[in-house]
Tab-separated table of C-alpha atoms in Angstrom:
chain	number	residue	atom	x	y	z
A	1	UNK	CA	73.121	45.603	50.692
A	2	UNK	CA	74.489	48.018	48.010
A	3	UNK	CA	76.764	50.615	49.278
A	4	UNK	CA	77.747	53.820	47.300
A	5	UNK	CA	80.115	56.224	48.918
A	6	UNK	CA	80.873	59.421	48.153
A	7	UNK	CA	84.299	60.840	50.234
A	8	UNK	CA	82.851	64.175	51.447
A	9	UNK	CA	79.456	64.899	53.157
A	10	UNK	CA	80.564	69.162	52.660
A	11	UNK	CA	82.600	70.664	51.019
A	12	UNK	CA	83.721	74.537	50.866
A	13	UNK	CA	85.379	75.732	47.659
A	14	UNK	CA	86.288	78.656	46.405
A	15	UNK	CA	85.833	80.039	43.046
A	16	UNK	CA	88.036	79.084	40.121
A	17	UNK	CA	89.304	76.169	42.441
A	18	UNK	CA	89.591	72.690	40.686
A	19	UNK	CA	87.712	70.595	42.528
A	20	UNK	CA	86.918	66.416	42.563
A	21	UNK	CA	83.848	64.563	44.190
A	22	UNK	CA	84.507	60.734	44.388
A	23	UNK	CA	82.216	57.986	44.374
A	24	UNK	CA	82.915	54.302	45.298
A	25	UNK	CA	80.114	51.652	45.106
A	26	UNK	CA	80.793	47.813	45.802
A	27	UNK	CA	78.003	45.815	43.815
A	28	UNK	CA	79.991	45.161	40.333
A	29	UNK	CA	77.225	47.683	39.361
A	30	UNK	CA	78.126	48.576	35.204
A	31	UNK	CA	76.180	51.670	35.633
A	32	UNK	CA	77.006	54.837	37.582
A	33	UNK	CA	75.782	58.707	37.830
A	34	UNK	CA	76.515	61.893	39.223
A	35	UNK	CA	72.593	63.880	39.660
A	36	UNK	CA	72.572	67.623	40.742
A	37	UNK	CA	69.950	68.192	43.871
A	38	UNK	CA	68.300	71.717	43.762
A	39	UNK	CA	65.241	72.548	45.638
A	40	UNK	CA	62.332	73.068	42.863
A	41	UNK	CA	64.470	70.943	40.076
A	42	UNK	CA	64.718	67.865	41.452
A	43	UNK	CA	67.477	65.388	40.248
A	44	UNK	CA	68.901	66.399	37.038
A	45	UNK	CA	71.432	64.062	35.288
A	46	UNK	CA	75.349	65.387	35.058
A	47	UNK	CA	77.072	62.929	33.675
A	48	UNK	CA	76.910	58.894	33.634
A	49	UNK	CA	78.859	55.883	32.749
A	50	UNK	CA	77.801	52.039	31.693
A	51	UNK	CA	81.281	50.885	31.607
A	52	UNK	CA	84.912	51.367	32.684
A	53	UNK	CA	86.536	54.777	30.943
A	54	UNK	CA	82.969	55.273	29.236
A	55	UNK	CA	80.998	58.398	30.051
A	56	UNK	CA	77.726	60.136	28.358
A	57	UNK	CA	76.451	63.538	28.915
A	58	UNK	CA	73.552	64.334	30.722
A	59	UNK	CA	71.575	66.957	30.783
A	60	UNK	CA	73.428	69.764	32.186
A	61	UNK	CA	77.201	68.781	31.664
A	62	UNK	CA	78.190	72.487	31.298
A	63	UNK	CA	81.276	72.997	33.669
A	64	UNK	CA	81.652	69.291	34.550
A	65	UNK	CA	83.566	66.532	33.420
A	66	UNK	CA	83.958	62.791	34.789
A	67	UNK	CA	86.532	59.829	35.133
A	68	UNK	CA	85.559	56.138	35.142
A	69	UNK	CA	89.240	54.773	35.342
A	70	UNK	CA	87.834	51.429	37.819
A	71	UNK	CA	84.554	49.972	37.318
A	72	UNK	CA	83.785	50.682	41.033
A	73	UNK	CA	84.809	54.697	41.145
A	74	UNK	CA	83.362	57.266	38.919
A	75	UNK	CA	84.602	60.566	39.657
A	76	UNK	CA	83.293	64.039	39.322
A	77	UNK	CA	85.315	66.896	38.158
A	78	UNK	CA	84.338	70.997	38.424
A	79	UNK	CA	87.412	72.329	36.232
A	80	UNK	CA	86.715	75.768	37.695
A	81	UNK	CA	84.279	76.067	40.665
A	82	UNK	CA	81.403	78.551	40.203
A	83	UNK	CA	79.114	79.889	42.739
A	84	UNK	CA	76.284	78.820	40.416
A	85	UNK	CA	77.541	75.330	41.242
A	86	UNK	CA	76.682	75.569	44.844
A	87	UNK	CA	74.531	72.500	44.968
A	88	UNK	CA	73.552	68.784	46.433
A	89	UNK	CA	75.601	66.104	44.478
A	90	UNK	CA	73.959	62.490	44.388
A	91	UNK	CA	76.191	59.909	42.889
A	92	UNK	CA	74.129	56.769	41.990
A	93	UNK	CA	74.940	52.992	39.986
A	94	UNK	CA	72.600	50.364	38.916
A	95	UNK	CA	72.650	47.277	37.115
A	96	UNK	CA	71.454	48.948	33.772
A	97	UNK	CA	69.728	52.379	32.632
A	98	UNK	CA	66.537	50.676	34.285
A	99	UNK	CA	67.141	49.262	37.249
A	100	UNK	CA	66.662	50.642	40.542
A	101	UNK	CA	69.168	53.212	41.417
A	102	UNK	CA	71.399	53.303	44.860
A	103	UNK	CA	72.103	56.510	45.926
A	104	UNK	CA	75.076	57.880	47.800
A	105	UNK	CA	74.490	60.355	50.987
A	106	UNK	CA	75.285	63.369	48.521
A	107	UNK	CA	77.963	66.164	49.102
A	108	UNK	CA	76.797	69.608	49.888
A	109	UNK	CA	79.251	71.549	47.781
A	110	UNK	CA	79.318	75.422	48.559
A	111	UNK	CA	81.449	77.890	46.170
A	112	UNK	CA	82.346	80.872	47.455
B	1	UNK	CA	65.114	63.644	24.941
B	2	UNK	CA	62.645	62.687	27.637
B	3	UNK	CA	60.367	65.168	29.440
B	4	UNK	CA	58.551	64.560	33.007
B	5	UNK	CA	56.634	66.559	34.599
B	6	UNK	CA	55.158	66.399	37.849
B	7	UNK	CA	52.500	68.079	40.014
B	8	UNK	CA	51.328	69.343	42.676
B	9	UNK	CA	55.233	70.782	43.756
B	10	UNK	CA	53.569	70.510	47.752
B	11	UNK	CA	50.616	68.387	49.140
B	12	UNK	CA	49.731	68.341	52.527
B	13	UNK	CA	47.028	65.460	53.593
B	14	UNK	CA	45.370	64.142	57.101
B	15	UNK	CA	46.720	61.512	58.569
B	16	UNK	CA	45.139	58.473	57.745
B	17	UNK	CA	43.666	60.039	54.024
B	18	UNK	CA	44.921	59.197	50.649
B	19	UNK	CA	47.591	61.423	48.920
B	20	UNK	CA	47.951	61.052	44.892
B	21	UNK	CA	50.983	62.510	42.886
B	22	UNK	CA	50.963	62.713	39.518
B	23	UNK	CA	53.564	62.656	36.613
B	24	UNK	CA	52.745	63.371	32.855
B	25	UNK	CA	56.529	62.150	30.236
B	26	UNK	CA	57.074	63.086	26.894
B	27	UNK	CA	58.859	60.162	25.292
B	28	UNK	CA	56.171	57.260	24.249
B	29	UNK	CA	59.529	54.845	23.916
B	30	UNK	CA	59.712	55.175	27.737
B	31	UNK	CA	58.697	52.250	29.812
B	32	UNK	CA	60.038	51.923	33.309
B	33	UNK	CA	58.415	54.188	35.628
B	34	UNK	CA	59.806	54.158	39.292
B	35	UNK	CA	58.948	56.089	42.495
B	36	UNK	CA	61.725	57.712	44.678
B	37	UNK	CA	61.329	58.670	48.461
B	38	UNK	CA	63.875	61.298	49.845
B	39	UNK	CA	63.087	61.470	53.364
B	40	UNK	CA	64.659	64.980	54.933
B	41	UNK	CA	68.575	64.823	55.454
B	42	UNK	CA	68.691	61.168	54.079
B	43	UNK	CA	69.391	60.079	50.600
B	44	UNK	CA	66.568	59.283	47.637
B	45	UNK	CA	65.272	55.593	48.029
B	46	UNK	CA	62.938	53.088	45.825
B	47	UNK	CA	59.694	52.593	47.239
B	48	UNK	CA	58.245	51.436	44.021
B	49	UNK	CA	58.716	50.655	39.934
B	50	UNK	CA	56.106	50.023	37.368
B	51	UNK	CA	57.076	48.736	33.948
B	52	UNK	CA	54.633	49.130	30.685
B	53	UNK	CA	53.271	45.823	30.735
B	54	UNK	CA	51.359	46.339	33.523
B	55	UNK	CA	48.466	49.233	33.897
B	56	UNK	CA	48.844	48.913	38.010
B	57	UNK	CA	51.040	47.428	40.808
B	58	UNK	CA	50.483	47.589	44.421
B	59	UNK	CA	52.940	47.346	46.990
B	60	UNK	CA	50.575	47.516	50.737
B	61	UNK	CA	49.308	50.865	51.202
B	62	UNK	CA	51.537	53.123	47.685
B	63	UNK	CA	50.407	51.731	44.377
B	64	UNK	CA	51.573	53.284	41.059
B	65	UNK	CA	48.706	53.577	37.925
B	66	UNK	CA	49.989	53.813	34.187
B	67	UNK	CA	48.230	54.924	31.376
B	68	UNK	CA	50.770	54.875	28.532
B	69	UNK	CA	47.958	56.054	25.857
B	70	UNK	CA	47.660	59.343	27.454
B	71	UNK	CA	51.554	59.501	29.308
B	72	UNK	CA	51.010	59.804	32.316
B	73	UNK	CA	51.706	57.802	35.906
B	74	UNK	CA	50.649	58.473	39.196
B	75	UNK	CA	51.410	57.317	42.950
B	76	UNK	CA	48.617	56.770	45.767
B	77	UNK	CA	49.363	56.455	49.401
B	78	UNK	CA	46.265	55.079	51.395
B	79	UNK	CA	46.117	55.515	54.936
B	80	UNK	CA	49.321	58.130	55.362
B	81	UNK	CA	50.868	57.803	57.969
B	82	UNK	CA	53.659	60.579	59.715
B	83	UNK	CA	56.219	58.703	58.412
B	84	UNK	CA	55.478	59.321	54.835
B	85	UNK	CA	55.995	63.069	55.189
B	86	UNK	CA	59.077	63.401	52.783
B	87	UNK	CA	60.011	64.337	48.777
B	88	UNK	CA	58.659	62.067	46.394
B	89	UNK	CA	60.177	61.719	42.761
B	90	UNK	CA	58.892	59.787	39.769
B	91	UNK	CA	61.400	58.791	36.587
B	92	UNK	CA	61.158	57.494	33.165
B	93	UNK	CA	63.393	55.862	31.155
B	94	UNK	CA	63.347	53.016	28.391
B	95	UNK	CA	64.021	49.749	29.140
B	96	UNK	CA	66.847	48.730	26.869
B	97	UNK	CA	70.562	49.449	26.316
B	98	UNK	CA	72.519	52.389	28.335
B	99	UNK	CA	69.788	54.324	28.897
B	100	UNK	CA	69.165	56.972	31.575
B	101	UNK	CA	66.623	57.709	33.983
B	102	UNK	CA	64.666	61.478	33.609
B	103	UNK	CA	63.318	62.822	36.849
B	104	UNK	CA	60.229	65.007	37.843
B	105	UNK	CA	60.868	67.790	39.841
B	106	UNK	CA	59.871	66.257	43.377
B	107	UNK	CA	56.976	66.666	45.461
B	108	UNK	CA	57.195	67.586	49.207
B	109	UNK	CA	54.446	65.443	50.589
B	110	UNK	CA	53.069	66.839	54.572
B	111	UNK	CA	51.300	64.385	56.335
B	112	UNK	CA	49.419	66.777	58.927
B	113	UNK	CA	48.786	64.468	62.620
């Protein structure tokens, strides 16, 4: 069964703080994502990768960046934590763009 | 880029009646429509995928419908059950290259004993 992990189930930050989620998955997976959970907005699409030190934009990659240095981590990076970043992060990989996605648990990131 | 929408936002059915969810996307190069089940606390899982060759697929009691003249997919739970209660999501994406999936904005499905 396809496991993705991400390190931390919360996380407190404080604004201005650097701060790094990590995800690990373990199926040789090419394709990996970071989502943003809010309630009424469902998943929305950071930032995502379909090979090794490749990344794309998604559609709100405003205040993020990403690191894909090993095909099996994919990192995401809040240069300066905002409280408007408070949110549920989902990290995700598949075999391609359309194949079924496997989830992490998500970190519950809070900015204060 | 690609659009989906996604009503009703909350539906609350009977046990044991049929709940329908409905998603309307933009892009007519999309053709991979699956269905995502987020169940509360846990994370968002598969339950089904429909790709555009195909105007139906069933999977026991959820099926998924496509009509990809008028953009638009929907999901159908027969026979709910308490253990359905949870956020539903459809997606859209093409089915080539490095492409990404577009999400609807969930629907928090009730399933009232």
């Amino acid at each position: 069964d396809v496991k993705v992990t991400q390190s931390s189930r919360y996380l407190v930050k404080r604004t201005g703080e650097k701060v790094f989620l990590e995800c690990v998955q373990d199926m040789d997976h090419e394709n990996m994502f970071w989502y943003r959970q809010d309630p009424g907005l469902g998943l929305r699409l950071i930032y995502f990768s379909y090979d090794v030190k490749m990344k794309e934009k998604g559609d709100i990659p405003e205040g993020y960046s990403v690191s894909r240095e090993k095909k099996e981590r994919f990192s995401l990076i809040l240069e300066s934590a905002s409280t408007n970043q408070t949110s549920m992060y989902l990290c995700a990989s598949a075999w391609t763009g359309s194949s079924p996605l496997h989830f992490g648990n998500g970190t519950r990131l809070t900015v204060t | 880029g690609e659009n989906v929408e996604q009503h009703p936002s909350t539906l609350s059915v009977q046990e044991g009646d049929s709940a329908v969810i409905k998603c309307t996307y933009s892009d007519s190069a999309s053709n991979y429509f699956p269905w995502y089940k987020q169940e509360l606390g846990k994370r968002p899982q598969l339950i089904i995928d429909i790709r555009s060759n195909v105007g139906e697929k069933k999977d026991q009691r959820i099926a998924v419908t496509l009509n990809k003249t008028a953009k638009h997919f929907s999901l159908h739970i027969t026979e709910t059950q308490p253990e359905d209660s949870a956020v539903y999501f459809c997606a859209a994406s093409r089915d080539f290259g490095n492409e990404k999936l577009t999400f609807g904005t969930g629907t928090r499905l009730t399933i009232i004993p």
